[in-house]
Short mmCIF file of C-alpha atoms in Angstrom, two decimals:
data_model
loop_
_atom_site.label_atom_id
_atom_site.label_comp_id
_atom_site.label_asym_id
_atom_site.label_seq_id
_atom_site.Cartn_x
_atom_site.Cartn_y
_atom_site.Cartn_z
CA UNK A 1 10.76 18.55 18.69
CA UNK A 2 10.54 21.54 20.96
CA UNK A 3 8.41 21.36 24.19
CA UNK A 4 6.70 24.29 24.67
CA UNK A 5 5.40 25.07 28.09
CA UNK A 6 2.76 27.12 29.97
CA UNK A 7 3.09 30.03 32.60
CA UNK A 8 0.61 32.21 34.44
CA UNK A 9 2.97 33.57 36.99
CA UNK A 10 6.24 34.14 37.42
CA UNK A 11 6.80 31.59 39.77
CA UNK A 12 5.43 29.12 36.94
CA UNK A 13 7.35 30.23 34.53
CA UNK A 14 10.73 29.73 36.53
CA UNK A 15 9.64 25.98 36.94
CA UNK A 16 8.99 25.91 33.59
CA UNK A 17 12.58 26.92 32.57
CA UNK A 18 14.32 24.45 35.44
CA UNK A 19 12.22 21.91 35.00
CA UNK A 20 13.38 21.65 31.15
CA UNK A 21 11.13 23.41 28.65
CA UNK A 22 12.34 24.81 25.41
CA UNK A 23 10.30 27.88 25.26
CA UNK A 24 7.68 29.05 27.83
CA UNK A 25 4.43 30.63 26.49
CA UNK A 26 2.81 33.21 28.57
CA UNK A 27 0.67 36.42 28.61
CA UNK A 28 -0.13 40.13 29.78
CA UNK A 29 -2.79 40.45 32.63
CA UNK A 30 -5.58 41.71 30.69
CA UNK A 31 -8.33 40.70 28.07
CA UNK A 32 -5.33 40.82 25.27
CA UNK A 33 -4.57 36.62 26.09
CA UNK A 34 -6.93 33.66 26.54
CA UNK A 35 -6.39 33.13 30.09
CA UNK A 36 -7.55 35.91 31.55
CA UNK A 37 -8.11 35.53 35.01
CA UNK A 38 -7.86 37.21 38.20
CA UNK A 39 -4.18 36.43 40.13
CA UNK A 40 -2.65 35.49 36.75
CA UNK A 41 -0.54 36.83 34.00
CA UNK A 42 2.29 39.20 33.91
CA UNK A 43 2.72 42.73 34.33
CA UNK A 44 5.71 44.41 31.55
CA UNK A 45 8.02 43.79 34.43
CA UNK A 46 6.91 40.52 35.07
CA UNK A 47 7.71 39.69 31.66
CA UNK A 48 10.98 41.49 30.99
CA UNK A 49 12.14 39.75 34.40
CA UNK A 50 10.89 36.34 33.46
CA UNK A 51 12.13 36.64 29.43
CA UNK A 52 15.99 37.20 31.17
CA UNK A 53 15.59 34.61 33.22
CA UNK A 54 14.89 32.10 30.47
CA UNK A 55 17.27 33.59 28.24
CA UNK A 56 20.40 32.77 30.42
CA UNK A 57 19.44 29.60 30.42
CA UNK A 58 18.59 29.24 26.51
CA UNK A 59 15.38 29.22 27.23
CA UNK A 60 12.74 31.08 24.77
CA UNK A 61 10.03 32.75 25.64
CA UNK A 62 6.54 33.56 23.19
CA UNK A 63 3.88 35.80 24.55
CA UNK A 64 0.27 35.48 23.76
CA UNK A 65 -1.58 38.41 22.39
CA UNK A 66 -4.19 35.45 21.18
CA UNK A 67 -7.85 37.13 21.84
CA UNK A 68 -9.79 39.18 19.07
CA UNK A 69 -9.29 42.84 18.99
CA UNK A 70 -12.25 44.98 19.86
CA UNK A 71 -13.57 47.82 17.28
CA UNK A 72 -12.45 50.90 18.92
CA UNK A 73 -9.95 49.36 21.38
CA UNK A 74 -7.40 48.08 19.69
CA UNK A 75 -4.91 50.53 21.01
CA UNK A 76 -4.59 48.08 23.87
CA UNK A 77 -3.44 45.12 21.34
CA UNK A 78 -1.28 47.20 20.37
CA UNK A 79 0.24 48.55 23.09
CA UNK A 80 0.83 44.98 24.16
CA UNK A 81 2.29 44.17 21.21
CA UNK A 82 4.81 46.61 21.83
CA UNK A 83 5.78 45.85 25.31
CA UNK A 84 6.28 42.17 24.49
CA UNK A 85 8.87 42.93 21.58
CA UNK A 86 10.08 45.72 23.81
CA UNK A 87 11.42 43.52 25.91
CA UNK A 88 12.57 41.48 23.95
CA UNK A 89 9.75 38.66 23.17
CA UNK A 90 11.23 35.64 20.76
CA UNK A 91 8.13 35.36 19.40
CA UNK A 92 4.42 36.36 19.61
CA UNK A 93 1.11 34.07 19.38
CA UNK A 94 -1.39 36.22 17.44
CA UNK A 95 -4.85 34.85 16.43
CA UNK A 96 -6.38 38.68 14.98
CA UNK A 97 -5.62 38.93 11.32
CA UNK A 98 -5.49 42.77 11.84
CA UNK A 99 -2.75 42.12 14.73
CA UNK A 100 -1.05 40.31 12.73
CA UNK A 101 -0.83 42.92 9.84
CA UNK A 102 0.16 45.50 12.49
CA UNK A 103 2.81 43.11 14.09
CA UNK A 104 4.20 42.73 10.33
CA UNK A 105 4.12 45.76 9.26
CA UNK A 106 5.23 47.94 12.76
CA UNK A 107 7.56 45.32 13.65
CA UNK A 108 8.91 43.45 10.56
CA UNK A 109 11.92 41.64 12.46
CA UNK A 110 9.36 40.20 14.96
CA UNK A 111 9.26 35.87 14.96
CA UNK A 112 4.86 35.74 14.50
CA UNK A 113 2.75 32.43 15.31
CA UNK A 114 -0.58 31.69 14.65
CA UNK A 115 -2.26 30.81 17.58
CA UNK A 116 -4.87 27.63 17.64
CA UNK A 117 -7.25 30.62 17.99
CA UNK A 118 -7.37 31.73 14.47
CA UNK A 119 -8.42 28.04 13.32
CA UNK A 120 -6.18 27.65 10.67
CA UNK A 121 -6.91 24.48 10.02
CA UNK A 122 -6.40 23.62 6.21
CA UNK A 123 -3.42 24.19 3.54
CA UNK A 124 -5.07 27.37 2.00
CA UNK A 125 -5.35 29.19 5.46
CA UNK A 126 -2.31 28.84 6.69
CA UNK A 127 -0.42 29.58 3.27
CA UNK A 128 -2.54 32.65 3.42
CA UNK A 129 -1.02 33.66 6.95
CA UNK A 130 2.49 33.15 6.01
CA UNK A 131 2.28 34.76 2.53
CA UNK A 132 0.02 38.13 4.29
CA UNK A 133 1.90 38.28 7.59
CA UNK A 134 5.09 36.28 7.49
CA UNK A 135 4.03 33.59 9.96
CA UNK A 136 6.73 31.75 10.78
CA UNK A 137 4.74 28.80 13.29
CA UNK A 138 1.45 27.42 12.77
CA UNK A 139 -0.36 25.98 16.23
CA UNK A 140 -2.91 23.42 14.69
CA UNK A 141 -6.76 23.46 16.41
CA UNK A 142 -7.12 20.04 18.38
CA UNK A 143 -9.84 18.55 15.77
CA UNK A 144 -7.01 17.16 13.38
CA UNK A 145 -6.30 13.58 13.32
CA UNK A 146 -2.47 12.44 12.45
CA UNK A 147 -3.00 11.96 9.29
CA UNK A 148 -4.79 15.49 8.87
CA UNK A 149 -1.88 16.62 10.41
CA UNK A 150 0.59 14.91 8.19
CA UNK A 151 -0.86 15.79 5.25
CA UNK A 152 -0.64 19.56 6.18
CA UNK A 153 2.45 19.74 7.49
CA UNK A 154 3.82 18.46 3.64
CA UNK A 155 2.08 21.12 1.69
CA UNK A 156 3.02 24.30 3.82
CA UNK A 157 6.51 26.89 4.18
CA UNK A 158 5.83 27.38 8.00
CA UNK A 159 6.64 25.16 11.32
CA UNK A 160 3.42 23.04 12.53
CA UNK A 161 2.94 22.95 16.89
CA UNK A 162 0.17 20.66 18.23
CA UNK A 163 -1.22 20.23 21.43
CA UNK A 164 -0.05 17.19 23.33
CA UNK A 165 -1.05 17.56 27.39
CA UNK A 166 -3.38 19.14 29.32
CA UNK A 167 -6.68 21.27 28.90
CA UNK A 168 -8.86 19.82 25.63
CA UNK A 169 -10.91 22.41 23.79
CA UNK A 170 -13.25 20.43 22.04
CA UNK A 171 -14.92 23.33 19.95
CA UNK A 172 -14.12 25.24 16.63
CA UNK A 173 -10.97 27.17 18.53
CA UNK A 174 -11.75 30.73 18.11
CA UNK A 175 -15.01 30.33 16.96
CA UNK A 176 -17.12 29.11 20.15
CA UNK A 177 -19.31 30.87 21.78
CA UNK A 178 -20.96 28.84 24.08
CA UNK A 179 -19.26 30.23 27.15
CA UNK A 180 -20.46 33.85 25.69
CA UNK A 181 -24.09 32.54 25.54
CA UNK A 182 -23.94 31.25 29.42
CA UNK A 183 -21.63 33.89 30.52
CA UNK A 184 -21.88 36.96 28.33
CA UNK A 185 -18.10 37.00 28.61
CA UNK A 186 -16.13 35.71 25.89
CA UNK A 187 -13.61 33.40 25.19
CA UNK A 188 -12.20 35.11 22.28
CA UNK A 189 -12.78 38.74 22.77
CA UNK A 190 -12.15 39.07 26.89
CA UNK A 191 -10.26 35.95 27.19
CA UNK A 192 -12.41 33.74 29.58
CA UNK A 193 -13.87 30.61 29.39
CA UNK A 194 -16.21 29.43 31.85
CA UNK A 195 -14.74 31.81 34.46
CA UNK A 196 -14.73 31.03 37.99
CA UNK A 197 -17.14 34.48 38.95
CA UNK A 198 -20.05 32.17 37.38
CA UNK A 199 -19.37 28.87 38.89
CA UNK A 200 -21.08 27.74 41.57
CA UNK A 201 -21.36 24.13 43.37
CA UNK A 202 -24.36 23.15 44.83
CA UNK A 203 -25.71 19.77 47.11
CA UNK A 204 -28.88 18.65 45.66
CA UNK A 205 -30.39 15.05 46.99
CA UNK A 206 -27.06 14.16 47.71
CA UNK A 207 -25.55 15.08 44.48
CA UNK A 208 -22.97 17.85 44.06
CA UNK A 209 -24.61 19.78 41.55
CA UNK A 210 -22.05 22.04 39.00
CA UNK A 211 -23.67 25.34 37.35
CA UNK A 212 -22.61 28.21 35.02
CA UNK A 213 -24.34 31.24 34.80
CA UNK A 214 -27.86 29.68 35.22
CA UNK A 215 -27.24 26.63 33.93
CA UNK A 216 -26.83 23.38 35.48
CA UNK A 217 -23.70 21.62 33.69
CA UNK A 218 -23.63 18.55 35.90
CA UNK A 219 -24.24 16.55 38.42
CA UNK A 220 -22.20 14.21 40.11
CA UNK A 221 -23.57 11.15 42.50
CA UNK A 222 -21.45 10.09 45.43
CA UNK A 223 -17.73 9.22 44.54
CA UNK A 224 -17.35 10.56 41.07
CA UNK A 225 -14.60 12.91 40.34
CA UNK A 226 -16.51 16.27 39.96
CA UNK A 227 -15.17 18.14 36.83
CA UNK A 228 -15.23 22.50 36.44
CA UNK A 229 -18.49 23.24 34.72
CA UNK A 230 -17.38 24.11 31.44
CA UNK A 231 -20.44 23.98 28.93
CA UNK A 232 -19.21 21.88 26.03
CA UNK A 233 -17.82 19.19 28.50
CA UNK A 234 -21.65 18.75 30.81
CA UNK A 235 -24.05 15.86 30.40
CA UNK A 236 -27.18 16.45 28.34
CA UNK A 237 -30.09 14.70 27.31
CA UNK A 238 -30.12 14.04 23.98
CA UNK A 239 -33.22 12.73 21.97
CA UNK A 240 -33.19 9.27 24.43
CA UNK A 241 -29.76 9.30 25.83
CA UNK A 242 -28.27 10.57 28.75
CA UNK A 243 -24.31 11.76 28.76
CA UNK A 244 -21.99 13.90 27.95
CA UNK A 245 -22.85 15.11 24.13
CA UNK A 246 -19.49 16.95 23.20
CA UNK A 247 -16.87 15.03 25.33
CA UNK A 248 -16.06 13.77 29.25
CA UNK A 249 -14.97 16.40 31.60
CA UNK A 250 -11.31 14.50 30.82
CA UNK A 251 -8.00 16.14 29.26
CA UNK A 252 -6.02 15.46 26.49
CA UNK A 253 -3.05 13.53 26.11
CA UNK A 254 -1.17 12.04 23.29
CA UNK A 255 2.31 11.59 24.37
CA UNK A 256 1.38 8.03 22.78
CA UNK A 257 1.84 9.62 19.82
CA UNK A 258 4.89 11.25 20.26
CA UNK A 259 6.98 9.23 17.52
CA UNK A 260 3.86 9.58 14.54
CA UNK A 261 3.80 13.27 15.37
CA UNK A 262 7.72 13.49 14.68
CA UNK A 263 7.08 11.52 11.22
CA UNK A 264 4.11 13.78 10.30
CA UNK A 265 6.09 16.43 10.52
CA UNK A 266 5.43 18.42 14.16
CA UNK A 267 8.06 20.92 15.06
CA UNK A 268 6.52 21.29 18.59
CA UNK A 269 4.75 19.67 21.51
CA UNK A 270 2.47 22.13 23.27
CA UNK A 271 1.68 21.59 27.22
CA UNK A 272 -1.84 23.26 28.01
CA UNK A 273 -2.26 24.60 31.67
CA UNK A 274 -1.02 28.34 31.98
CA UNK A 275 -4.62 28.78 35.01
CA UNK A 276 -2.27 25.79 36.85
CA UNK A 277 -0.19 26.10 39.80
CA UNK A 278 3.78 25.82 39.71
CA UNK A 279 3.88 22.30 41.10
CA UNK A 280 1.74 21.02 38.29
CA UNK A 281 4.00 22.82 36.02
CA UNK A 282 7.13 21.54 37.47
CA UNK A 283 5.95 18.15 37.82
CA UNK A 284 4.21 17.94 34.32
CA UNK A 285 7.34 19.53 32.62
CA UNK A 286 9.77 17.80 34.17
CA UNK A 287 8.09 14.06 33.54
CA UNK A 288 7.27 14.99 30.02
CA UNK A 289 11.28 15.98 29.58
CA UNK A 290 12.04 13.21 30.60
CA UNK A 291 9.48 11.14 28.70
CA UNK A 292 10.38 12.56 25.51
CA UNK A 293 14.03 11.21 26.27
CA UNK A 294 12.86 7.55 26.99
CA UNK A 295 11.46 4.67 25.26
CA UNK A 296 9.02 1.88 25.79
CA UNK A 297 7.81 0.44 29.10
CA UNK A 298 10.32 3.49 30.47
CA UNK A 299 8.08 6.38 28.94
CA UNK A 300 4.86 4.62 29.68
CA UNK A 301 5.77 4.45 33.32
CA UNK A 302 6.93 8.59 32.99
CA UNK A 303 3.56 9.25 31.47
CA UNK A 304 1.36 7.04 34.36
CA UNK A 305 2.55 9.39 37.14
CA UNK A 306 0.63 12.27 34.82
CA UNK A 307 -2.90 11.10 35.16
CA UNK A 308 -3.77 11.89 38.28
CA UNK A 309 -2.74 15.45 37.29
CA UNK A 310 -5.56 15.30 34.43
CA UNK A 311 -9.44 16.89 34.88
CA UNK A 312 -11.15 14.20 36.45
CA UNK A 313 -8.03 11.91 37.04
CA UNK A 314 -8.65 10.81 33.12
CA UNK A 315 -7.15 11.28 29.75
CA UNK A 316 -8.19 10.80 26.06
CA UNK A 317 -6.49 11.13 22.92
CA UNK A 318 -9.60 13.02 21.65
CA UNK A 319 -9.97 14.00 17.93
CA UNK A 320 -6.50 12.60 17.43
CA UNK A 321 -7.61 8.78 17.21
CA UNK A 322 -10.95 9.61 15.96
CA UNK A 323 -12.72 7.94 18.50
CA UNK A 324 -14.15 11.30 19.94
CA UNK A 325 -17.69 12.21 19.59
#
């Protein structure tokens, strides 16, 4: 299986390459990608540069044009989409059904994936993006268990990449829009989740207090690991409980599973974490290379040095297990 790794610089994206990914997933530094914030993402040059520099070393690079086109803009989706297989992109993440057409039509030759963003998450969708648009990868939402998985990957002409590290979106991928309600930016149209311009971190009673927009998301008493104040992952109160509703402020991580995801059929192990800086991507890369090589107690001890990397120094298998809420 291919590990596919994260960059929002160039500097992470060399790491990425050394440190022994098989393709590097990245994006332009605008609202066309999902991880659109300020100091990251790649110019044209950037990219060209950084696409060489993985070639040599049989490296591939993908490019995420994985945000929803606005009516009237999409000029600047397309543009994009033109740089990237300008120079020389081995494939593009698309979630936009009318990108797609345009990338399949304009650019025929052009290796397409569906990104997790356009929730293709049943037989009948995805057969519908490789029979309209040629898709040639699938990247599966992170609500599927194994089995779900499995039983996908049997019935469909396309290659199937999961999520297996890092960052856990535990909405409807491509659908949420409870950033856009605290916010008014979106996720899926401008490409931000949660960003930092409405955080804020307060003391309150000697709590630190953690707020989006003008909500409070959280509060955390003395000693506990304070997580970013992303809505889906704050405490509520819920008819008579108290807790966090959708999921822990924790990340994902089912390296566990790396042998059932090879028999269900996964072509690809996705690393989350293109907002991170090029240590964690080095590090992260690097022990998961070298995870994926070993066995037993050996890979268990790999994957330990990896938690205190995670949101909130914890991990979960989420949806995967079925244990999730």
């Amino acid at each position: 299986m291919e590990l596919i790794c994260p960059a929002g610089t160039p500097a992470a994206f060399r790491e990425a390459v050394d440190a022994g990914a098989d393709a590097v997933y990245c994006g332009f530094a605008d609202e066309t990608n999902a991880r659109n914030f300020p100091g990251l993402n790649f110019s044209r040059e950037e990219l060209a540069r950084s696409i060489a520099y993985a070639r040599q070393r049989g490296v591939r690079t993908l490019v995420a044009l994985n945000t929803f086109m606005r009516a009237g803009s999409e000029t600047l989706w397309y543009q994009r989409a033109a740089d990237a297989v300008a120079v020389g992109a081995d494939a593009l993440i698309v979630a936009d059904f009318g990108l797609m057409a345009h990338v399949a039509e304009t650019y025929p030759q052009q290796r397409l994936h569906a990104s997790v963003q356009a929730s293709a998450s049943n037989v009948d969708a995805i057969k519908f993006l490789v029979t309209a648009f040629g898709v040639k990868r699938v990247v599966l939402p992170r609500t599927l268990t194994i089995s779900d998985i499995a039983r996908i990957a049997r019935k469909i002409d396309c290659e199937v990449e999961v999520f297996v590290f890092g960052g856990l979106c535990v909405m409807a991928e491509g659908r949420c829009s409870l950033s856009s309600y605290a916010t008014g930016k979106s996720p899926n149209m401008n490409g931000v989740c949660s960003p930092a311009t409405h955080v804020r971190y307060r003391e309150d009673r000697g709590e630190l207090v953690s707020e989006l927009g003008d909500y409070t998301i959280n509060r955390f008493p003395p000693g506990e690991a304070a997580g970013y104040p992303t809505l889906c992952k704050g405490r509520f109160e819920v008819a008579d409980s108290h807790g966090y509703a959708f999921e822990d402020p924790v990340s994902l991580d089912i390296m566990d599973h790396v042998d059932a995801l090879r028999e269900a059929g996964v072509s690809a192990l996705k690393v989350e974490g293109r907002q991170r800086g090029k240590a964690y991507v080095a590090e992260v890369v690097g022990t998961l290379r070298r995870a994926l090589a070993a066995q037993g107690t050996e890979r268990q001890e790999l994957l330990g040095r990896l938690r205190h990397l995670s949101e909130g120094q914890k991990t979960t298998s989420g949806a995967y297990e079925k244990r999730w809420r």
